[in-house]
Amino acid sequence: MPQPAASSKRPSRTSATPDAPESAAGSRAAAQRLKMRRELAAAAMELFSAKGYEATTVDEIAARAGVARRTFFRHFRSKEEAIFPDHDDTLVRAEAVLNAAPPHEHPLDTVCRGIKEVMKMYAASPSVSVARYKLTREVPTLREAEIASVARYERLFTRYLLGHFDEHDHQAGNDDPLLAEVAASAVVTAHNHVLRRWLRAGGQGDVETQLDHAFAIVRDTFGSGIGAGRTAKPKPAAASVSTGDEVLVAVARTDASLDEIMQSIKKALKQR
C-alpha cells in the first residue's frame, strides 16, 4: 500500500523538538528569577541587621541590591516577603516529590520525603538561616509571615494524605480522614521541632539524621493506623504458607513485620 506523501518527508528540526528551546529559556528565566530574589533577600538581611527591620525601607533594599524599586516589587509584595525568598520554589519541589511518588510507597513516607525539601532549603545556607531565625524571633510581623509559610506546607501534605482516602467517608470504624490530617500536622511539627533545635545550635549538627529519627517516631505512631479502618477489602494474613514435600512457600504483605511473618511460618510448620 503506498504511503502518504507526508510520511516520506523528514521532520523539520523545529517540529522534532518544539519544546526544547522554550524549556531551556524557561529554566534560565527561573534561575535568574531565583538569583535576583536571593540577592534582594541578602540585601534586606544586611540592612535589617544594621538598621533594624522597622527602619529599613523597600527603596533602601532595592538600592543595596543595585536594582530599581519596581524590580523589587516584581519579586516581592513587601519587605516581609524578602526574608523568605525560597519558600515558593521549595513548595513546588515538595509537591513534585509527592507527584512522583512510587505507587507502593506508604503515603506518610512520601510526605516525609517531601518536607525534606524544606530542610534542604535551610541547610543550604546555615548562616543566613540562623540570622533569619533570630530576626523572626524579634519581629512579630516576620513571625506571622513564617507561620503562614508553614501553613502552606501543612495544607499541601494534608491534601496529599487525604487524597489517598475518601475524605467524606466517615463510617463507623473508619478514622482515615482524621488520621490523615493529624499525621500531616505531626510531620510538619516534627520537621519544625528539629529545624528550631538546629537553628538554636547555630546551624551545627547532623540535621538529616535528627530529621530521620523524628520521622521514624511519626511513622511508628501514625503509619500503622492509616488504612486500618477501611472496610472495602479485608487485608490478607501477614503470611500465607503452603507446603509440599520439603518445600515451604510463604507470601507476606509488604508492610508485615518480621515478627508477624515468623509467627505465621512457625504456625504452618506446627500444622504439618
C-alpha atoms as an extended CHARMM CRD file, in Angstrom:
* protein
*
       272  EXT
         1         1  MET       CA              0.0000000000        0.0000000000        0.0000000000  PROA      1               0.0000000000
         2         2  PRO       CA              1.5010000000        3.3890000000       -0.9210000000  PROA      2               0.0000000000
         3         3  GLN       CA              2.3580000000        5.6410000000        1.9770000000  PROA      3               0.0000000000
         4         4  PRO       CA              1.0170000000        9.1760000000        2.2800000000  PROA      4               0.0000000000
         5         5  ALA       CA              3.3280000000       11.7120000000        0.7440000000  PROA      5               0.0000000000
         6         6  ALA       CA              3.8270000000       13.4930000000        4.0440000000  PROA      6               0.0000000000
         7         7  SER       CA              5.3660000000       10.3800000000        5.6010000000  PROA      7               0.0000000000
         8         8  SER       CA              8.2630000000       10.4730000000        3.1790000000  PROA      8               0.0000000000
         9         9  LYS       CA              9.2780000000       13.9100000000        4.3220000000  PROA      9               0.0000000000
        10        10  ARG       CA             11.8660000000       14.2360000000        7.0360000000  PROA      10              0.0000000000
        11        11  PRO       CA             10.5170000000       16.0980000000       10.0680000000  PROA      11              0.0000000000
        12        12  SER       CA             11.8770000000       19.5700000000       10.4090000000  PROA      12              0.0000000000
        13        13  ARG       CA             14.2950000000       20.3470000000       13.2250000000  PROA      13              0.0000000000
        14        14  THR       CA             11.8120000000       22.7370000000       14.7250000000  PROA      14              0.0000000000
        15        15  SER       CA              8.8780000000       20.3100000000       14.7430000000  PROA      15              0.0000000000
        16        16  ALA       CA             11.0090000000       17.4790000000       16.1260000000  PROA      16              0.0000000000
        17        17  THR       CA             11.9220000000       19.3540000000       19.2820000000  PROA      17              0.0000000000
        18        18  PRO       CA              9.4630000000       22.2200000000       19.6050000000  PROA      18              0.0000000000
        19        19  ASP       CA              9.6910000000       22.4890000000       23.3670000000  PROA      19              0.0000000000
        20        20  ALA       CA             13.4620000000       22.2850000000       23.8120000000  PROA      20              0.0000000000
        21        21  PRO       CA             14.2980000000       25.9900000000       23.2510000000  PROA      21              0.0000000000
        22        22  GLU       CA             11.3190000000       27.1020000000       25.3130000000  PROA      22              0.0000000000
        23        23  SER       CA             12.2430000000       24.7090000000       28.1270000000  PROA      23              0.0000000000
        24        24  ALA       CA             15.8340000000       25.9460000000       28.1580000000  PROA      24              0.0000000000
        25        25  ALA       CA             14.6770000000       29.5510000000       28.1340000000  PROA      25              0.0000000000
        26        26  GLY       CA             12.2110000000       28.8230000000       30.9160000000  PROA      26              0.0000000000
        27        27  SER       CA             14.9050000000       27.1960000000       33.0370000000  PROA      27              0.0000000000
        28        28  ARG       CA             17.2260000000       30.1420000000       32.5600000000  PROA      28              0.0000000000
        29        29  ALA       CA             14.4610000000       32.5850000000       33.4380000000  PROA      29              0.0000000000
        30        30  ALA       CA             13.6030000000       30.6310000000       36.5880000000  PROA      30              0.0000000000
        31        31  ALA       CA             17.2620000000       30.5230000000       37.6310000000  PROA      31              0.0000000000
        32        32  GLN       CA             17.6440000000       34.2630000000       37.0620000000  PROA      32              0.0000000000
        33        33  ARG       CA             14.4520000000       34.9330000000       38.9880000000  PROA      33              0.0000000000
        34        34  LEU       CA             15.6590000000       32.8820000000       41.9700000000  PROA      34              0.0000000000
        35        35  LYS       CA             19.0930000000       34.5480000000       41.8250000000  PROA      35              0.0000000000
        36        36  MET       CA             17.5420000000       38.0030000000       41.9710000000  PROA      36              0.0000000000
        37        37  ARG       CA             15.2000000000       37.0180000000       44.7990000000  PROA      37              0.0000000000
        38        38  ARG       CA             18.1550000000       35.7520000000       46.8190000000  PROA      38              0.0000000000
        39        39  GLU       CA             20.1670000000       38.9080000000       46.1340000000  PROA      39              0.0000000000
        40        40  LEU       CA             17.2690000000       41.0590000000       47.2890000000  PROA      40              0.0000000000
        41        41  ALA       CA             16.8490000000       38.8840000000       50.3600000000  PROA      41              0.0000000000
        42        42  ALA       CA             20.5600000000       39.1460000000       51.1820000000  PROA      42              0.0000000000
        43        43  ALA       CA             20.3980000000       42.9340000000       50.8490000000  PROA      43              0.0000000000
        44        44  ALA       CA             17.3430000000       43.0150000000       53.0930000000  PROA      44              0.0000000000
        45        45  MET       CA             19.0370000000       40.8760000000       55.7540000000  PROA      45              0.0000000000
        46        46  GLU       CA             22.1130000000       43.1130000000       55.7480000000  PROA      46              0.0000000000
        47        47  LEU       CA             20.0080000000       46.2380000000       56.2340000000  PROA      47              0.0000000000
        48        48  PHE       CA             17.7580000000       44.6550000000       58.8460000000  PROA      48              0.0000000000
        49        49  SER       CA             20.8400000000       43.6330000000       60.8390000000  PROA      49              0.0000000000
        50        50  ALA       CA             22.4470000000       47.0740000000       60.5100000000  PROA      50              0.0000000000
        51        51  LYS       CA             19.4470000000       49.3920000000       60.8480000000  PROA      51              0.0000000000
        52        52  GLY       CA             16.6760000000       47.2350000000       62.2400000000  PROA      52              0.0000000000
        53        53  TYR       CA             13.6320000000       45.8870000000       60.4840000000  PROA      53              0.0000000000
        54        54  GLU       CA             11.2620000000       48.8040000000       61.0580000000  PROA      54              0.0000000000
        55        55  ALA       CA             13.8020000000       51.4390000000       59.9810000000  PROA      55              0.0000000000
        56        56  THR       CA             14.5990000000       49.7440000000       56.6810000000  PROA      56              0.0000000000
        57        57  THR       CA             12.6320000000       50.7410000000       53.5730000000  PROA      57              0.0000000000
        58        58  VAL       CA             11.9910000000       48.9270000000       50.3040000000  PROA      58              0.0000000000
        59        59  ASP       CA             13.8650000000       51.6980000000       48.4450000000  PROA      59              0.0000000000
        60        60  GLU       CA             16.9470000000       51.0320000000       50.5610000000  PROA      60              0.0000000000
        61        61  ILE       CA             16.7640000000       47.2900000000       49.9340000000  PROA      61              0.0000000000
        62        62  ALA       CA             16.4820000000       47.8390000000       46.1850000000  PROA      62              0.0000000000
        63        63  ALA       CA             19.3700000000       50.2960000000       46.2040000000  PROA      63              0.0000000000
        64        64  ARG       CA             21.5740000000       47.9230000000       48.2070000000  PROA      64              0.0000000000
        65        65  ALA       CA             20.8470000000       45.1760000000       45.6370000000  PROA      65              0.0000000000
        66        66  GLY       CA             21.5540000000       47.5870000000       42.7730000000  PROA      66              0.0000000000
        67        67  VAL       CA             18.0780000000       47.4720000000       41.2290000000  PROA      67              0.0000000000
        68        68  ALA       CA             15.0930000000       49.7690000000       40.8740000000  PROA      68              0.0000000000
        69        69  ARG       CA             12.1580000000       49.8310000000       43.2890000000  PROA      69              0.0000000000
        70        70  ARG       CA              9.8650000000       48.3550000000       40.6230000000  PROA      70              0.0000000000
        71        71  THR       CA             12.2510000000       45.4030000000       40.2670000000  PROA      71              0.0000000000
        72        72  PHE       CA             11.8410000000       44.6740000000       43.9660000000  PROA      72              0.0000000000
        73        73  PHE       CA              8.0660000000       44.5950000000       43.6200000000  PROA      73              0.0000000000
        74        74  ARG       CA              8.2770000000       42.2400000000       40.6500000000  PROA      74              0.0000000000
        75        75  HSD       CA              9.7110000000       39.6740000000       43.0530000000  PROA      75              0.0000000000
        76        76  PHE       CA              8.1590000000       40.5080000000       46.4260000000  PROA      76              0.0000000000
        77        77  ARG       CA              4.9610000000       42.1620000000       47.5230000000  PROA      77              0.0000000000
        78        78  SER       CA              6.5180000000       43.5550000000       50.7040000000  PROA      78              0.0000000000
        79        79  LYS       CA              9.7650000000       43.6680000000       52.6320000000  PROA      79              0.0000000000
        80        80  GLU       CA              8.4390000000       40.8840000000       54.8790000000  PROA      80              0.0000000000
        81        81  GLU       CA              8.3970000000       38.5280000000       51.9040000000  PROA      81              0.0000000000
        82        82  ALA       CA             12.0240000000       39.3330000000       51.1260000000  PROA      82              0.0000000000
        83        83  ILE       CA             13.0290000000       37.3930000000       54.2330000000  PROA      83              0.0000000000
        84        84  PHE       CA             11.7260000000       34.1500000000       52.7180000000  PROA      84              0.0000000000
        85        85  PRO       CA             12.8730000000       34.1370000000       49.0700000000  PROA      85              0.0000000000
        86        86  ASP       CA             12.8970000000       30.3650000000       48.5720000000  PROA      86              0.0000000000
        87        87  HSD       CA              9.5820000000       29.2490000000       50.0320000000  PROA      87              0.0000000000
        88        88  ASP       CA              7.6390000000       29.3850000000       46.7550000000  PROA      88              0.0000000000
        89        89  ASP       CA             10.2280000000       27.3320000000       44.8780000000  PROA      89              0.0000000000
        90        90  THR       CA             10.5950000000       24.9050000000       47.7720000000  PROA      90              0.0000000000
        91        91  LEU       CA              6.8480000000       24.3550000000       47.8510000000  PROA      91              0.0000000000
        92        92  VAL       CA              6.9810000000       23.4670000000       44.1490000000  PROA      92              0.0000000000
        93        93  ARG       CA              9.8050000000       20.9820000000       44.7450000000  PROA      93              0.0000000000
        94        94  ALA       CA              7.9730000000       19.4070000000       47.6760000000  PROA      94              0.0000000000
        95        95  GLU       CA              4.8560000000       18.9890000000       45.5480000000  PROA      95              0.0000000000
        96        96  ALA       CA              6.9660000000       17.4350000000       42.7770000000  PROA      96              0.0000000000
        97        97  VAL       CA              8.1790000000       14.8010000000       45.2600000000  PROA      97              0.0000000000
        98        98  LEU       CA              4.5820000000       13.9340000000       46.1030000000  PROA      98              0.0000000000
        99        99  ASN       CA              3.5340000000       13.7620000000       42.4550000000  PROA      99              0.0000000000
       100       100  ALA       CA              6.4440000000       11.4690000000       41.5440000000  PROA      100             0.0000000000
       101       101  ALA       CA              5.9820000000        9.0870000000       44.4740000000  PROA      101             0.0000000000
       102       102  PRO       CA              6.3330000000        5.3460000000       43.7220000000  PROA      102             0.0000000000
       103       103  PRO       CA              2.8900000000        3.6970000000       43.6890000000  PROA      103             0.0000000000
       104       104  HSD       CA              3.6890000000        1.2860000000       46.5180000000  PROA      104             0.0000000000
       105       105  GLU       CA              5.3090000000        3.7940000000       48.8740000000  PROA      105             0.0000000000
       106       106  HSD       CA              3.4210000000        4.4820000000       52.0740000000  PROA      106             0.0000000000
       107       107  PRO       CA              1.9160000000        7.9910000000       51.7130000000  PROA      107             0.0000000000
       108       108  LEU       CA              3.3280000000        9.0480000000       55.0730000000  PROA      108             0.0000000000
       109       109  ASP       CA              6.8360000000        8.1450000000       53.8930000000  PROA      109             0.0000000000
       110       110  THR       CA              6.2230000000       10.2130000000       50.7680000000  PROA      110             0.0000000000
       111       111  VAL       CA              5.2010000000       13.2140000000       52.8400000000  PROA      111             0.0000000000
       112       112  CYS       CA              8.3340000000       12.8650000000       54.9630000000  PROA      112             0.0000000000
       113       113  ARG       CA             10.4520000000       12.8890000000       51.8120000000  PROA      113             0.0000000000
       114       114  GLY       CA              8.5570000000       15.9050000000       50.5330000000  PROA      114             0.0000000000
       115       115  ILE       CA              9.1300000000       18.0360000000       53.5960000000  PROA      115             0.0000000000
       116       116  LYS       CA             12.8390000000       17.2620000000       53.4800000000  PROA      116             0.0000000000
       117       117  GLU       CA             12.9560000000       19.7540000000       50.6140000000  PROA      117             0.0000000000
       118       118  VAL       CA             12.1720000000       22.4400000000       53.1900000000  PROA      118             0.0000000000
       119       119  MET       CA             15.0490000000       21.3600000000       55.4160000000  PROA      119             0.0000000000
       120       120  LYS       CA             17.3860000000       21.3350000000       52.4130000000  PROA      120             0.0000000000
       121       121  MET       CA             16.4500000000       24.9590000000       51.7830000000  PROA      121             0.0000000000
       122       122  TYR       CA             17.5040000000       25.9760000000       55.2890000000  PROA      122             0.0000000000
       123       123  ALA       CA             20.5930000000       23.7440000000       55.3820000000  PROA      123             0.0000000000
       124       124  ALA       CA             21.8800000000       25.1590000000       52.0850000000  PROA      124             0.0000000000
       125       125  SER       CA             22.8240000000       28.4280000000       53.8520000000  PROA      125             0.0000000000
       126       126  PRO       CA             23.1410000000       27.8120000000       57.6070000000  PROA      126             0.0000000000
       127       127  SER       CA             24.4210000000       31.2970000000       58.4900000000  PROA      127             0.0000000000
       128       128  VAL       CA             21.6050000000       33.0200000000       56.5860000000  PROA      128             0.0000000000
       129       129  SER       CA             19.0290000000       30.6710000000       58.1020000000  PROA      129             0.0000000000
       130       130  VAL       CA             20.2870000000       31.3120000000       61.6370000000  PROA      130             0.0000000000
       131       131  ALA       CA             20.2480000000       35.0930000000       61.1000000000  PROA      131             0.0000000000
       132       132  ARG       CA             16.7410000000       34.8930000000       59.6750000000  PROA      132             0.0000000000
       133       133  TYR       CA             15.5990000000       32.7720000000       62.6190000000  PROA      133             0.0000000000
       134       134  LYS       CA             16.8980000000       35.3530000000       65.0980000000  PROA      134             0.0000000000
       135       135  LEU       CA             15.2120000000       38.1430000000       63.1920000000  PROA      135             0.0000000000
       136       136  THR       CA             11.8340000000       36.3970000000       63.0800000000  PROA      136             0.0000000000
       137       137  ARG       CA             12.0210000000       35.9340000000       66.8490000000  PROA      137             0.0000000000
       138       138  GLU       CA             12.3590000000       39.7060000000       67.2690000000  PROA      138             0.0000000000
       139       139  VAL       CA              9.8060000000       40.9490000000       64.7120000000  PROA      139             0.0000000000
       140       140  PRO       CA              6.1820000000       39.7830000000       65.1660000000  PROA      140             0.0000000000
       141       141  THR       CA              5.3140000000       40.6320000000       61.5470000000  PROA      141             0.0000000000
       142       142  LEU       CA              8.0160000000       38.2910000000       60.2590000000  PROA      142             0.0000000000
       143       143  ARG       CA              6.9520000000       35.6210000000       62.7040000000  PROA      143             0.0000000000
       144       144  GLU       CA              3.4270000000       35.7990000000       61.2870000000  PROA      144             0.0000000000
       145       145  ALA       CA              4.7970000000       35.5120000000       57.7380000000  PROA      145             0.0000000000
       146       146  GLU       CA              6.7820000000       32.4440000000       58.7530000000  PROA      146             0.0000000000
       147       147  ILE       CA              3.7110000000       30.8220000000       60.2940000000  PROA      147             0.0000000000
       148       148  ALA       CA              1.7840000000       31.4920000000       57.0800000000  PROA      148             0.0000000000
       149       149  SER       CA              4.5350000000       29.7660000000       55.0810000000  PROA      149             0.0000000000
       150       150  VAL       CA              4.4430000000       26.7170000000       57.3500000000  PROA      150             0.0000000000
       151       151  ALA       CA              0.6670000000       26.5620000000       56.9420000000  PROA      151             0.0000000000
       152       152  ARG       CA              1.0870000000       26.2640000000       53.1620000000  PROA      152             0.0000000000
       153       153  TYR       CA              3.2580000000       23.1750000000       53.5700000000  PROA      153             0.0000000000
       154       154  GLU       CA              0.8440000000       21.6490000000       56.0420000000  PROA      154             0.0000000000
       155       155  ARG       CA             -2.0990000000       22.1660000000       53.6590000000  PROA      155             0.0000000000
       156       156  LEU       CA             -0.1210000000       20.5650000000       50.8250000000  PROA      156             0.0000000000
       157       157  PHE       CA              0.7050000000       17.4540000000       52.8320000000  PROA      157             0.0000000000
       158       158  THR       CA             -2.7820000000       17.1640000000       54.3080000000  PROA      158             0.0000000000
       159       159  ARG       CA             -4.3230000000       17.2890000000       50.8210000000  PROA      159             0.0000000000
       160       160  TYR       CA             -1.8990000000       14.6180000000       49.6750000000  PROA      160             0.0000000000
       161       161  LEU       CA             -2.7110000000       12.2490000000       52.5260000000  PROA      161             0.0000000000
       162       162  LEU       CA             -6.4370000000       12.8440000000       52.2250000000  PROA      162             0.0000000000
       163       163  GLY       CA             -6.1350000000       12.1360000000       48.5000000000  PROA      163             0.0000000000
       164       164  HSD       CA             -5.3430000000        8.5210000000       49.3700000000  PROA      164             0.0000000000
       165       165  PHE       CA             -8.5560000000        8.1320000000       51.3420000000  PROA      165             0.0000000000
       166       166  ASP       CA            -12.1900000000        9.1080000000       50.9890000000  PROA      166             0.0000000000
       167       167  GLU       CA            -12.3750000000       12.3760000000       52.8840000000  PROA      167             0.0000000000
       168       168  HSD       CA            -16.1710000000       12.1400000000       53.0640000000  PROA      168             0.0000000000
       169       169  ASP       CA            -16.2990000000        8.5290000000       54.2040000000  PROA      169             0.0000000000
       170       170  HSD       CA            -16.9250000000        8.8850000000       57.9120000000  PROA      170             0.0000000000
       171       171  GLN       CA            -18.3970000000        5.4840000000       58.5460000000  PROA      171             0.0000000000
       172       172  ALA       CA            -18.0170000000        3.9390000000       61.9480000000  PROA      172             0.0000000000
       173       173  GLY       CA            -14.5710000000        2.4400000000       62.3460000000  PROA      173             0.0000000000
       174       174  ASN       CA            -13.0190000000        4.4880000000       59.5290000000  PROA      174             0.0000000000
       175       175  ASP       CA            -10.6320000000        7.0130000000       61.0540000000  PROA      175             0.0000000000
       176       176  ASP       CA             -8.5430000000        7.5610000000       57.9270000000  PROA      176             0.0000000000
       177       177  PRO       CA             -9.6270000000       11.1930000000       57.3190000000  PROA      177             0.0000000000
       178       178  LEU       CA             -8.8350000000       12.0850000000       60.9330000000  PROA      178             0.0000000000
       179       179  LEU       CA             -5.5140000000       10.2280000000       60.8860000000  PROA      179             0.0000000000
       180       180  ALA       CA             -4.5150000000       11.8580000000       57.6000000000  PROA      180             0.0000000000
       181       181  GLU       CA             -4.9190000000       15.3570000000       58.9940000000  PROA      181             0.0000000000
       182       182  VAL       CA             -3.2940000000       14.5300000000       62.3160000000  PROA      182             0.0000000000
       183       183  ALA       CA             -0.4020000000       12.7450000000       60.5890000000  PROA      183             0.0000000000
       184       184  ALA       CA              0.2090000000       15.6870000000       58.2420000000  PROA      184             0.0000000000
       185       185  SER       CA              0.3330000000       18.0290000000       61.2230000000  PROA      185             0.0000000000
       186       186  ALA       CA              2.6620000000       15.6220000000       63.0270000000  PROA      186             0.0000000000
       187       187  VAL       CA              5.0940000000       15.5190000000       60.1050000000  PROA      187             0.0000000000
       188       188  VAL       CA              5.2260000000       19.3220000000       59.9240000000  PROA      188             0.0000000000
       189       189  THR       CA              5.5810000000       19.5950000000       63.7040000000  PROA      189             0.0000000000
       190       190  ALA       CA              8.4070000000       17.0390000000       63.7770000000  PROA      190             0.0000000000
       191       191  HSD       CA             10.2070000000       18.9000000000       60.9940000000  PROA      191             0.0000000000
       192       192  ASN       CA              9.8160000000       22.2610000000       62.7250000000  PROA      192             0.0000000000
       193       193  HSD       CA             10.9930000000       20.8560000000       66.0510000000  PROA      193             0.0000000000
       194       194  VAL       CA             14.2070000000       19.5350000000       64.5030000000  PROA      194             0.0000000000
       195       195  LEU       CA             14.6800000000       22.7340000000       62.4830000000  PROA      195             0.0000000000
       196       196  ARG       CA             14.3280000000       25.0030000000       65.5360000000  PROA      196             0.0000000000
       197       197  ARG       CA             16.7360000000       22.8640000000       67.5340000000  PROA      197             0.0000000000
       198       198  TRP       CA             19.2580000000       23.0310000000       64.6870000000  PROA      198             0.0000000000
       199       199  LEU       CA             18.8890000000       26.8100000000       64.3110000000  PROA      199             0.0000000000
       200       200  ARG       CA             19.2820000000       27.3840000000       68.0530000000  PROA      200             0.0000000000
       201       201  ALA       CA             22.5070000000       25.3780000000       67.8460000000  PROA      201             0.0000000000
       202       202  GLY       CA             23.8080000000       27.8370000000       65.2630000000  PROA      202             0.0000000000
       203       203  GLY       CA             23.1460000000       25.5570000000       62.3000000000  PROA      203             0.0000000000
       204       204  GLN       CA             25.5170000000       22.9050000000       63.6320000000  PROA      204             0.0000000000
       205       205  GLY       CA             24.9520000000       19.1530000000       63.7480000000  PROA      205             0.0000000000
       206       206  ASP       CA             23.6960000000       16.3630000000       61.5190000000  PROA      206             0.0000000000
       207       207  VAL       CA             20.2340000000       17.7310000000       60.8880000000  PROA      207             0.0000000000
       208       208  GLU       CA             19.3270000000       14.9970000000       58.3780000000  PROA      208             0.0000000000
       209       209  THR       CA             19.8950000000       12.2220000000       60.9180000000  PROA      209             0.0000000000
       210       210  GLN       CA             17.8670000000       14.1290000000       63.5080000000  PROA      210             0.0000000000
       211       211  LEU       CA             15.0800000000       14.5710000000       60.9900000000  PROA      211             0.0000000000
       212       212  ASP       CA             15.0340000000       10.8750000000       60.0600000000  PROA      212             0.0000000000
       213       213  HSD       CA             14.7380000000        9.9970000000       63.7520000000  PROA      213             0.0000000000
       214       214  ALA       CA             11.8180000000       12.3660000000       64.2080000000  PROA      214             0.0000000000
       215       215  PHE       CA             10.0600000000       10.9950000000       61.1290000000  PROA      215             0.0000000000
       216       216  ALA       CA             10.5440000000        7.4240000000       62.3590000000  PROA      216             0.0000000000
       217       217  ILE       CA              8.6300000000        8.3520000000       65.5090000000  PROA      217             0.0000000000
       218       218  VAL       CA              5.8000000000        9.8460000000       63.4460000000  PROA      218             0.0000000000
       219       219  ARG       CA              5.7340000000        6.8150000000       61.1470000000  PROA      219             0.0000000000
       220       220  ASP       CA              5.5990000000        4.3690000000       64.0710000000  PROA      220             0.0000000000
       221       221  THR       CA              2.8520000000        6.3860000000       65.7390000000  PROA      221             0.0000000000
       222       222  PHE       CA              0.5410000000        7.0310000000       62.7830000000  PROA      222             0.0000000000
       223       223  GLY       CA              1.6820000000        4.8500000000       59.8880000000  PROA      223             0.0000000000
       224       224  SER       CA              0.1380000000        1.5960000000       61.0170000000  PROA      224             0.0000000000
       225       225  GLY       CA             -3.1870000000        3.2750000000       61.7950000000  PROA      225             0.0000000000
       226       226  ILE       CA             -3.7860000000        4.8920000000       58.4240000000  PROA      226             0.0000000000
       227       227  GLY       CA             -5.7950000000        2.4900000000       56.3310000000  PROA      227             0.0000000000
       228       228  ALA       CA             -6.5070000000        0.1210000000       59.1970000000  PROA      228             0.0000000000
       229       229  GLY       CA            -10.1650000000        1.1130000000       59.4320000000  PROA      229             0.0000000000
       230       230  ARG       CA            -11.0520000000        0.7430000000       55.7680000000  PROA      230             0.0000000000
       231       231  THR       CA            -13.6880000000       -1.8950000000       55.1210000000  PROA      231             0.0000000000
       232       232  ALA       CA            -13.6010000000       -2.1640000000       51.3210000000  PROA      232             0.0000000000
       233       233  LYS       CA            -11.3100000000       -5.1760000000       51.2830000000  PROA      233             0.0000000000
       234       234  PRO       CA            -10.0250000000       -7.1370000000       54.2450000000  PROA      234             0.0000000000
       235       235  LYS       CA             -6.2470000000       -7.3820000000       54.4280000000  PROA      235             0.0000000000
       236       236  PRO       CA             -4.7800000000      -10.8070000000       53.8360000000  PROA      236             0.0000000000
       237       237  ALA       CA             -2.9230000000      -12.5500000000       56.5770000000  PROA      237             0.0000000000
       238       238  ALA       CA              0.5930000000      -11.4300000000       57.3210000000  PROA      238             0.0000000000
       239       239  ALA       CA              1.8240000000      -14.5410000000       55.5580000000  PROA      239             0.0000000000
       240       240  SER       CA              0.0970000000      -17.3950000000       53.7630000000  PROA      240             0.0000000000
       241       241  VAL       CA              2.0890000000      -20.6050000000       53.7620000000  PROA      241             0.0000000000
       242       242  SER       CA              1.8210000000      -23.7200000000       51.6030000000  PROA      242             0.0000000000
       243       243  THR       CA              3.9710000000      -26.8240000000       51.8570000000  PROA      243             0.0000000000
       244       244  GLY       CA              4.8180000000      -29.6510000000       49.5620000000  PROA      244             0.0000000000
       245       245  ASP       CA              7.3290000000      -32.4020000000       50.2770000000  PROA      245             0.0000000000
       246       246  GLU       CA             10.3290000000      -30.4920000000       51.6740000000  PROA      246             0.0000000000
       247       247  VAL       CA              9.3760000000      -27.0970000000       50.2350000000  PROA      247             0.0000000000
       248       248  LEU       CA              7.6340000000      -24.3420000000       52.1890000000  PROA      248             0.0000000000
       249       249  VAL       CA              6.3530000000      -21.2490000000       50.3750000000  PROA      249             0.0000000000
       250       250  ALA       CA              5.3990000000      -18.0740000000       52.2700000000  PROA      250             0.0000000000
       251       251  VAL       CA              3.6580000000      -14.9900000000       50.8330000000  PROA      251             0.0000000000
       252       252  ALA       CA              3.5790000000      -11.8660000000       53.0120000000  PROA      252             0.0000000000
       253       253  ARG       CA              2.2640000000       -8.3330000000       52.8180000000  PROA      253             0.0000000000
       254       254  THR       CA              4.9450000000       -5.7490000000       52.1270000000  PROA      254             0.0000000000
       255       255  ASP       CA              4.0290000000       -3.9380000000       55.3700000000  PROA      255             0.0000000000
       256       256  ALA       CA              4.0150000000       -7.0910000000       57.5070000000  PROA      256             0.0000000000
       257       257  SER       CA              6.5670000000       -7.0600000000       60.3060000000  PROA      257             0.0000000000
       258       258  LEU       CA              9.2350000000       -9.7290000000       60.5220000000  PROA      258             0.0000000000
       259       259  ASP       CA              7.6770000000      -10.9790000000       63.7340000000  PROA      259             0.0000000000
       260       260  GLU       CA              4.2950000000      -11.4500000000       62.0140000000  PROA      260             0.0000000000
       261       261  ILE       CA              5.8900000000      -13.3880000000       59.1830000000  PROA      261             0.0000000000
       262       262  MET       CA              7.8760000000      -15.6450000000       61.5040000000  PROA      262             0.0000000000
       263       263  GLN       CA              4.8210000000      -16.3810000000       63.6350000000  PROA      263             0.0000000000
       264       264  SER       CA              2.8420000000      -17.3840000000       60.5280000000  PROA      264             0.0000000000
       265       265  ILE       CA              5.6260000000      -19.6770000000       59.3410000000  PROA      265             0.0000000000
       266       266  LYS       CA              6.0160000000      -21.2850000000       62.7850000000  PROA      266             0.0000000000
       267       267  LYS       CA              2.2800000000      -21.8850000000       62.9310000000  PROA      267             0.0000000000
       268       268  ALA       CA              2.3310000000      -23.5070000000       59.4880000000  PROA      268             0.0000000000
       269       269  LEU       CA              5.2350000000      -25.7710000000       60.4280000000  PROA      269             0.0000000000
       270       270  LYS       CA              3.4450000000      -26.9620000000       63.5360000000  PROA      270             0.0000000000
       271       271  GLN       CA              0.4000000000      -27.9050000000       61.4380000000  PROA      271             0.0000000000
       272       272  ARG       CA              2.3860000000      -30.1620000000       59.1070000000  PROA      272             0.0000000000
